[in-house]
CSV table of C-alpha atoms in Angstrom, one decimal:
chain,number,residue,atom,x,y,z
A,1,UNK,CA,153.1,179.0,152.8
A,2,UNK,CA,156.2,178.1,154.9
A,3,UNK,CA,154.9,180.5,157.6
A,4,UNK,CA,151.4,178.8,157.3
A,5,UNK,CA,152.8,175.4,157.7
A,6,UNK,CA,155.0,176.2,160.7
A,7,UNK,CA,152.0,178.2,162.3
A,8,UNK,CA,150.0,175.2,161.8
A,9,UNK,CA,152.7,172.8,163.5
A,10,UNK,CA,153.1,175.1,166.3
A,11,UNK,CA,149.4,175.5,167.0
A,12,UNK,CA,149.1,171.6,166.7
A,13,UNK,CA,151.8,171.1,169.2
A,14,UNK,CA,150.3,173.5,171.6
A,15,UNK,CA,147.0,172.3,171.4
A,16,UNK,CA,147.1,168.5,171.6
A,17,UNK,CA,150.7,167.3,172.2
A,18,UNK,CA,151.6,168.7,175.5
A,19,UNK,CA,148.6,167.6,177.2
A,20,UNK,CA,148.8,164.0,176.2
A,21,UNK,CA,152.1,162.7,175.5
A,22,UNK,CA,153.4,160.7,178.5
A,23,UNK,CA,155.1,157.5,177.8
A,24,UNK,CA,157.4,155.9,175.2
A,25,UNK,CA,159.8,152.9,175.5
A,26,UNK,CA,162.4,151.9,173.0
A,27,UNK,CA,164.3,148.6,173.3
A,28,UNK,CA,167.0,146.8,171.1
A,29,UNK,CA,168.1,143.2,170.8
A,30,UNK,CA,171.0,141.9,168.9
A,31,UNK,CA,170.7,138.6,166.9
A,32,UNK,CA,173.5,136.2,166.0
A,33,UNK,CA,173.0,136.8,162.4
A,34,UNK,CA,174.4,140.2,162.6
A,35,UNK,CA,170.9,142.3,162.8
A,36,UNK,CA,169.8,144.7,165.4
A,37,UNK,CA,166.1,144.6,165.9
A,38,UNK,CA,164.6,147.9,167.6
A,39,UNK,CA,161.2,147.9,169.2
A,40,UNK,CA,159.4,151.2,170.4
A,41,UNK,CA,155.9,152.1,171.8
A,42,UNK,CA,154.3,155.2,171.6
A,43,UNK,CA,151.8,156.0,174.5
A,44,UNK,CA,149.2,159.0,174.5
A,45,UNK,CA,146.2,160.0,176.1
A,46,UNK,CA,144.5,161.4,173.0
A,47,UNK,CA,141.7,159.7,171.4
A,48,UNK,CA,141.3,162.4,168.8
A,49,UNK,CA,144.8,161.6,167.7
A,50,UNK,CA,144.4,158.0,167.4
A,51,UNK,CA,143.1,157.6,163.9
A,52,UNK,CA,145.3,160.7,162.5
A,53,UNK,CA,148.9,158.4,162.6
A,54,UNK,CA,149.7,157.7,159.4
A,55,UNK,CA,153.1,155.9,157.8
A,56,UNK,CA,154.2,158.2,155.3
A,57,UNK,CA,157.0,158.0,152.5
A,58,UNK,CA,158.9,161.0,152.0
A,59,UNK,CA,161.0,160.7,148.6
A,60,UNK,CA,164.1,162.7,148.1
A,61,UNK,CA,163.7,166.2,147.8
A,62,UNK,CA,160.1,166.5,148.9
A,63,UNK,CA,160.4,167.2,152.9
A,64,UNK,CA,161.9,170.5,153.9
A,65,UNK,CA,164.3,170.9,156.8
A,66,UNK,CA,166.9,173.3,158.3
A,67,UNK,CA,169.2,172.4,155.5
A,68,UNK,CA,166.7,172.4,152.7
A,69,UNK,CA,165.0,169.6,151.0
A,70,UNK,CA,165.9,165.9,152.2
A,71,UNK,CA,168.6,164.3,150.4
A,72,UNK,CA,167.8,160.9,151.7
A,73,UNK,CA,164.4,159.2,151.3
A,74,UNK,CA,162.9,158.2,154.6
A,75,UNK,CA,159.5,156.5,155.9
A,76,UNK,CA,158.0,158.0,159.2
A,77,UNK,CA,155.0,157.9,161.5
A,78,UNK,CA,153.5,161.5,161.0
A,79,UNK,CA,150.3,163.1,162.1
A,80,UNK,CA,148.1,164.0,159.2
A,81,UNK,CA,144.7,165.9,158.9
A,82,UNK,CA,143.7,163.1,156.2
A,83,UNK,CA,145.5,160.6,153.9
A,84,UNK,CA,146.7,163.1,151.6
A,85,UNK,CA,150.6,164.1,152.0
A,86,UNK,CA,149.7,167.7,151.6
A,87,UNK,CA,147.9,167.9,154.9
A,88,UNK,CA,151.1,166.5,157.0
A,89,UNK,CA,151.4,168.7,159.9
A,90,UNK,CA,155.2,168.0,159.8
A,91,UNK,CA,155.3,165.9,162.9
A,92,UNK,CA,157.6,163.0,162.5
A,93,UNK,CA,157.4,161.0,165.9
A,94,UNK,CA,159.2,157.9,164.4
A,95,UNK,CA,161.1,156.8,161.5
A,96,UNK,CA,163.8,155.1,159.4
A,97,UNK,CA,165.5,156.3,156.2
A,98,UNK,CA,167.0,154.2,153.0
A,99,UNK,CA,170.5,153.8,154.8
A,100,UNK,CA,168.8,152.3,157.8
A,101,UNK,CA,169.3,155.5,160.2
A,102,UNK,CA,166.3,155.4,162.7
A,103,UNK,CA,165.1,158.0,164.9
A,104,UNK,CA,162.5,157.8,167.9
A,105,UNK,CA,161.2,160.8,169.5
A,106,UNK,CA,160.3,160.3,172.9
A,107,UNK,CA,158.9,162.9,175.7
A,108,UNK,CA,161.2,164.6,178.0
A,109,UNK,CA,159.5,167.2,180.0
A,110,UNK,CA,162.8,168.5,181.7
A,111,UNK,CA,164.6,168.9,178.5
A,112,UNK,CA,165.8,172.3,178.3
A,113,UNK,CA,167.3,173.5,174.6
A,114,UNK,CA,170.0,175.6,173.6
A,115,UNK,CA,168.0,178.9,173.6
A,116,UNK,CA,168.0,178.6,177.3
A,117,UNK,CA,171.6,179.4,177.9
A,118,UNK,CA,173.0,182.5,178.6
A,119,UNK,CA,174.4,182.9,175.1
A,120,UNK,CA,170.6,183.3,173.6
A,121,UNK,CA,171.6,183.9,170.0
A,122,UNK,CA,174.0,180.9,169.7
A,123,UNK,CA,176.2,180.2,166.8
A,124,UNK,CA,175.1,182.3,164.0
A,125,UNK,CA,176.8,179.7,161.6
A,126,UNK,CA,174.8,177.0,162.7
A,127,UNK,CA,171.4,176.2,161.2
A,128,UNK,CA,168.6,177.3,163.9
A,129,UNK,CA,166.2,174.4,164.2
A,130,UNK,CA,163.2,174.0,166.6
A,131,UNK,CA,163.5,170.6,168.3
A,132,UNK,CA,160.2,169.4,167.0
A,133,UNK,CA,161.7,169.2,163.5
A,134,UNK,CA,165.1,167.5,164.5
A,135,UNK,CA,163.8,163.9,163.5
A,136,UNK,CA,163.0,164.9,159.9
A,137,UNK,CA,166.2,166.8,159.7
A,138,UNK,CA,168.3,163.7,160.7
A,139,UNK,CA,166.4,161.4,158.7
A,140,UNK,CA,166.6,163.4,155.5
A,141,UNK,CA,170.2,164.3,155.8
A,142,UNK,CA,172.2,161.5,157.6
A,143,UNK,CA,173.2,158.1,156.7
A,144,UNK,CA,174.8,156.8,160.2
A,145,UNK,CA,174.7,157.7,163.8
A,146,UNK,CA,178.2,159.3,163.2
A,147,UNK,CA,176.7,161.6,160.7
A,148,UNK,CA,173.9,162.6,163.0
A,149,UNK,CA,176.6,163.2,166.1
A,150,UNK,CA,178.5,165.5,163.6
A,151,UNK,CA,175.1,167.4,162.5
A,152,UNK,CA,174.2,167.8,166.2
A,153,UNK,CA,177.5,169.0,167.3
A,154,UNK,CA,178.7,171.3,164.4
A,155,UNK,CA,175.8,172.1,162.2
A,156,UNK,CA,172.5,172.7,164.5
A,157,UNK,CA,171.5,175.1,167.1
A,158,UNK,CA,168.5,173.5,168.8
A,159,UNK,CA,165.6,175.8,170.3
A,160,UNK,CA,162.2,175.5,171.6
A,161,UNK,CA,162.1,177.4,175.0
A,162,UNK,CA,158.6,178.9,173.6
A,163,UNK,CA,156.9,175.5,173.3
A,164,UNK,CA,155.5,174.0,176.9
A,165,UNK,CA,157.4,171.4,178.7
A,166,UNK,CA,154.8,168.8,178.1
A,167,UNK,CA,155.7,168.8,174.4
A,168,UNK,CA,159.4,168.5,174.6
A,169,UNK,CA,161.5,165.6,173.3
A,170,UNK,CA,164.7,163.6,173.6
A,171,UNK,CA,165.7,161.0,170.8
A,172,UNK,CA,167.0,157.7,170.4
A,173,UNK,CA,169.0,157.5,167.2
A,174,UNK,CA,170.2,154.2,165.7
A,175,UNK,CA,171.9,152.9,162.3
A,176,UNK,CA,172.5,149.7,160.1
A,177,UNK,CA,175.9,149.3,162.0
A,178,UNK,CA,173.9,148.6,165.1
A,179,UNK,CA,175.4,151.9,166.5
A,180,UNK,CA,172.6,153.4,169.1
A,181,UNK,CA,172.8,156.5,170.9
A,182,UNK,CA,170.7,158.8,173.2
A,183,UNK,CA,170.3,162.5,172.4
A,184,UNK,CA,169.4,164.9,175.1
A,185,UNK,CA,169.5,168.6,176.0
A,186,UNK,CA,170.2,169.4,179.6
A,187,UNK,CA,170.2,173.0,180.9
A,188,UNK,CA,170.8,173.9,177.5
A,189,UNK,CA,173.7,171.6,176.8
A,190,UNK,CA,173.7,168.9,174.1
A,191,UNK,CA,174.5,165.3,175.6
A,192,UNK,CA,174.9,162.5,173.6
A,193,UNK,CA,175.5,158.9,175.2
A,194,UNK,CA,176.4,155.4,173.7
A,195,UNK,CA,173.4,153.3,174.3
A,196,UNK,CA,174.4,150.2,172.3
A,197,UNK,CA,175.2,148.2,175.4
A,198,UNK,CA,172.1,149.1,177.3
A,199,UNK,CA,169.7,149.5,174.5
A,200,UNK,CA,166.9,151.0,176.5
A,201,UNK,CA,165.2,154.4,176.4
A,202,UNK,CA,162.3,155.7,178.0
A,203,UNK,CA,161.2,159.1,179.4
A,204,UNK,CA,162.3,161.7,182.2
A,205,UNK,CA,164.4,161.9,184.0
A,206,UNK,CA,167.7,162.0,181.9
A,207,UNK,CA,169.4,158.6,180.4
A,208,UNK,CA,172.3,158.9,182.9
A,209,UNK,CA,169.8,158.9,185.8
A,210,UNK,CA,168.2,155.6,184.4
A,211,UNK,CA,171.4,153.9,184.0
A,212,UNK,CA,172.7,154.8,187.4
A,213,UNK,CA,169.2,153.7,188.7
A,214,UNK,CA,170.2,150.2,187.3
A,215,UNK,CA,172.6,149.8,190.4
A,216,UNK,CA,169.4,149.7,192.7
A,217,UNK,CA,168.5,146.1,191.2
A,218,UNK,CA,171.8,144.5,191.6
A,219,UNK,CA,170.1,141.9,193.7
A,220,UNK,CA,167.8,140.9,191.3
A,221,UNK,CA,168.7,137.3,190.1
A,222,UNK,CA,168.7,135.3,187.0
A,223,UNK,CA,168.8,131.7,188.7
A,224,UNK,CA,166.2,129.9,190.7
A,225,UNK,CA,166.0,131.2,194.2
A,226,UNK,CA,167.3,128.7,196.8
A,227,UNK,CA,166.2,128.7,200.5
A,228,UNK,CA,168.0,131.2,202.5
A,229,UNK,CA,169.6,129.4,205.3
A,230,UNK,CA,170.7,132.4,207.2
A,231,UNK,CA,167.1,133.6,208.0
A,232,UNK,CA,165.2,130.3,207.4
A,233,UNK,CA,163.1,128.9,210.1
A,234,UNK,CA,161.0,125.4,210.9
A,235,UNK,CA,157.4,126.3,211.3
A,236,UNK,CA,154.4,124.2,212.4
A,237,UNK,CA,152.6,124.8,209.0
A,238,UNK,CA,152.6,122.6,205.9
A,239,UNK,CA,151.5,123.9,202.7
A,240,UNK,CA,150.0,121.1,200.5
A,241,UNK,CA,152.2,120.4,197.7
A,242,UNK,CA,155.3,121.4,199.5
A,243,UNK,CA,158.0,119.3,200.8
A,244,UNK,CA,159.1,121.2,203.5
A,245,UNK,CA,158.2,123.2,206.5
A,246,UNK,CA,161.2,125.8,206.2
A,247,UNK,CA,160.3,129.1,205.6
A,248,UNK,CA,161.0,131.2,203.5
A,249,UNK,CA,161.2,128.8,200.6
A,250,UNK,CA,160.5,128.9,196.8
A,251,UNK,CA,156.7,128.9,196.1
A,252,UNK,CA,155.9,128.5,192.6
A,253,UNK,CA,158.1,130.3,190.1
A,254,UNK,CA,159.3,133.5,189.0
A,255,UNK,CA,160.5,134.8,192.4
A,256,UNK,CA,163.9,135.7,190.8
A,257,UNK,CA,162.2,139.0,189.4
A,258,UNK,CA,160.7,140.0,192.6
A,259,UNK,CA,162.0,143.7,193.3
A,260,UNK,CA,161.1,144.6,189.7
A,261,UNK,CA,158.5,147.4,189.5
A,262,UNK,CA,155.7,146.6,187.3
A,263,UNK,CA,154.5,150.1,187.0
A,264,UNK,CA,154.3,152.2,183.9
A,265,UNK,CA,156.5,155.0,185.1
A,266,UNK,CA,159.6,155.9,183.0
A,267,UNK,CA,162.1,154.5,185.7
A,268,UNK,CA,160.0,151.2,186.3
A,269,UNK,CA,160.0,150.9,182.3
A,270,UNK,CA,163.6,151.3,181.8
A,271,UNK,CA,164.6,148.8,184.4
A,272,UNK,CA,162.1,146.3,183.3
A,273,UNK,CA,163.0,146.4,179.8
A,274,UNK,CA,166.9,146.0,180.6
A,275,UNK,CA,166.6,143.4,183.1
A,276,UNK,CA,164.3,141.1,181.3
A,277,UNK,CA,166.1,141.6,178.1
A,278,UNK,CA,169.6,140.7,179.9
A,279,UNK,CA,168.2,137.7,181.8
A,280,UNK,CA,167.0,136.3,178.5
A,281,UNK,CA,170.3,136.6,176.7
A,282,UNK,CA,172.0,135.2,179.8
A,283,UNK,CA,169.9,132.2,179.9
A,284,UNK,CA,169.6,131.5,176.0
A,285,UNK,CA,172.2,133.8,174.4
A,286,UNK,CA,171.4,136.1,171.6
A,287,UNK,CA,168.5,135.1,169.5
A,288,UNK,CA,169.8,133.1,166.6
A,289,UNK,CA,168.6,135.2,163.9
A,290,UNK,CA,166.3,138.1,163.2
A,291,UNK,CA,162.8,136.2,163.5
A,292,UNK,CA,164.0,135.2,167.0
A,293,UNK,CA,164.9,138.6,167.8
A,294,UNK,CA,161.7,140.0,166.7
A,295,UNK,CA,160.0,137.3,169.1
A,296,UNK,CA,162.0,138.8,171.9
A,297,UNK,CA,161.4,142.3,171.3
A,298,UNK,CA,157.6,141.8,170.9
A,299,UNK,CA,157.6,140.1,174.0
A,300,UNK,CA,159.4,142.9,175.8
A,301,UNK,CA,157.2,145.5,174.1
A,302,UNK,CA,154.0,143.5,175.6
A,303,UNK,CA,155.4,144.2,179.1
A,304,UNK,CA,154.8,148.1,178.6
A,305,UNK,CA,151.7,147.6,176.6
A,306,UNK,CA,149.3,150.3,178.2
A,307,UNK,CA,145.7,149.3,178.7
A,308,UNK,CA,143.4,152.1,178.5
A,309,UNK,CA,142.2,153.1,181.9
A,310,UNK,CA,145.0,151.5,184.0
A,311,UNK,CA,147.3,154.7,184.2
A,312,UNK,CA,145.3,157.7,185.5
A,313,UNK,CA,145.2,161.3,184.4
A,314,UNK,CA,145.6,164.4,186.7
A,315,UNK,CA,142.2,164.7,188.4
A,316,UNK,CA,142.2,168.4,188.0
A,317,UNK,CA,141.2,168.1,184.3
A,318,UNK,CA,137.3,168.6,183.5
A,319,UNK,CA,135.9,165.1,183.1
A,320,UNK,CA,135.6,165.2,179.4
A,321,UNK,CA,139.4,166.2,179.0
A,322,UNK,CA,140.0,163.4,181.8
A,323,UNK,CA,138.4,160.7,179.9
A,324,UNK,CA,140.2,161.7,176.6
A,325,UNK,CA,143.5,161.8,178.2
A,326,UNK,CA,143.6,158.2,179.7
A,327,UNK,CA,146.7,156.8,178.5
A,328,UNK,CA,147.0,153.8,175.8
A,329,UNK,CA,149.5,152.4,173.5
A,330,UNK,CA,148.5,154.1,170.2
A,331,UNK,CA,151.0,152.0,168.2
A,332,UNK,CA,154.4,150.2,168.6
A,333,UNK,CA,157.0,149.8,165.6
A,334,UNK,CA,160.0,147.3,165.2
A,335,UNK,CA,163.1,148.7,162.9
A,336,UNK,CA,165.5,146.4,161.3
A,337,UNK,CA,168.0,148.8,160.1
A,338,UNK,CA,170.3,146.5,158.4
A,339,UNK,CA,167.5,144.9,156.4
A,340,UNK,CA,165.7,148.2,156.1
A,341,UNK,CA,162.5,146.6,157.5
A,342,UNK,CA,159.9,148.6,159.0
A,343,UNK,CA,157.0,147.1,161.2
A,344,UNK,CA,154.0,148.6,162.9
A,345,UNK,CA,151.0,147.7,165.0
A,346,UNK,CA,148.3,149.4,166.5
A,347,UNK,CA,146.1,149.3,169.7
A,348,UNK,CA,143.3,147.6,168.1
A,349,UNK,CA,145.4,145.5,165.8
A,350,UNK,CA,148.1,143.7,167.3
A,351,UNK,CA,149.4,142.0,164.4
A,352,UNK,CA,152.6,143.2,162.9
A,353,UNK,CA,152.8,144.7,159.4
A,354,UNK,CA,156.0,145.2,157.5
A,355,UNK,CA,157.1,147.3,154.9
A,356,UNK,CA,160.7,147.1,153.2
A,357,UNK,CA,162.3,150.2,152.5
A,358,UNK,CA,164.2,148.4,149.8
A,359,UNK,CA,161.2,148.3,147.6
A,360,UNK,CA,160.5,151.9,147.8
A,361,UNK,CA,161.5,154.1,145.0
A,362,UNK,CA,162.5,157.3,146.9
A,363,UNK,CA,163.4,159.0,143.6
A,364,UNK,CA,159.8,159.6,142.8
A,365,UNK,CA,158.2,162.9,143.1
A,366,UNK,CA,156.1,164.1,146.0
A,367,UNK,CA,152.7,162.7,146.4
A,368,UNK,CA,153.7,159.2,144.6
A,369,UNK,CA,152.9,157.1,147.8
A,370,UNK,CA,149.6,157.2,149.5
A,371,UNK,CA,149.9,157.4,153.3
A,372,UNK,CA,149.1,154.3,155.3
A,373,UNK,CA,146.8,154.7,158.3
A,374,UNK,CA,148.3,153.2,161.4
A,375,UNK,CA,144.8,152.7,163.3
A,376,UNK,CA,142.0,151.7,161.3
A,377,UNK,CA,138.6,151.7,162.9
A,378,UNK,CA,137.0,148.2,163.0
A,379,UNK,CA,140.3,146.5,162.7
A,380,UNK,CA,140.9,143.7,165.5
A,381,UNK,CA,143.8,141.8,163.7
A,382,UNK,CA,142.0,138.4,164.0
A,383,UNK,CA,142.3,135.8,161.1
A,384,UNK,CA,139.5,133.6,160.9
A,385,UNK,CA,140.8,129.9,160.1
A,386,UNK,CA,139.2,126.5,159.5
A,387,UNK,CA,140.2,122.9,159.4
């Protein structure tokens, strides 16, 4: 049975995910009431997969992993063949456990795991785990980021070179103590970076590359741009509504953000999320409470929302595959680890839905909770009101 489940997972990953997983973005915001609010988007180009995402509750002792059955209960967004838990394909992509530990899986095509080093067998005392099962392993056995770091460094040997690069992952991990790290495997070596201060995570290249790239945007200002006297000249042109004939001058508003790319590439999304968040905090301070932080995170996620058809696929694909692979934002989540709040929305229903992990009895048996479909056909999130 275990072999069958593993085989199904492998086949699923090979046939669907490598071709279409392209973009993901994570961003975190601190509030003055002591909470961290973490938003995340999932971008894919696979319409077949859209109705197969489910929010699944995993009670203690019901989810297998490298260290046996999970000792900690958690909720996660998984791929299911139907709404019956027994049909789970064991593909956790996003989740949070009963202690507030959260894991976001994001694409990193350049990832090279520990089985790609010269010492092929690795440490035989460690549990050998394929990278696609790491999220479930951490959610099911770790209470904090510190626990996750210990497990990654001392208890796990992560492999996966037999799977295509398009399905490879790196991870953003957070907890109820407001700690946040990025986890990557680069040339077979584990790299763990503190991500509490930056609070942004996208896709390739590596996290340290993205952080260094922020230096290229040091000139993007937070204030109202003034006339540049060094280069300004008088011209025989008067634009209606402007009090001056000096150019260049400020026309309209929003010029302080010129220079930030609006593309959906990982580097652009990383820069956009960081600078918009930092400018908002510089102007107004941290959001006063969790509700305000959710509003800020929602606005940031809206900036990386991919409308289907705006990001092209590789033209070499057959037309039917090309049309199916056009990217869109399948879903987005917000985690509030300290409160154990988990929220989600879908491409066709942009209204947030929330579940409180404090209300879940993770001591129940397998199958006690019916999975919740993330994207329901026909939903639009519109509420009809009347005076």
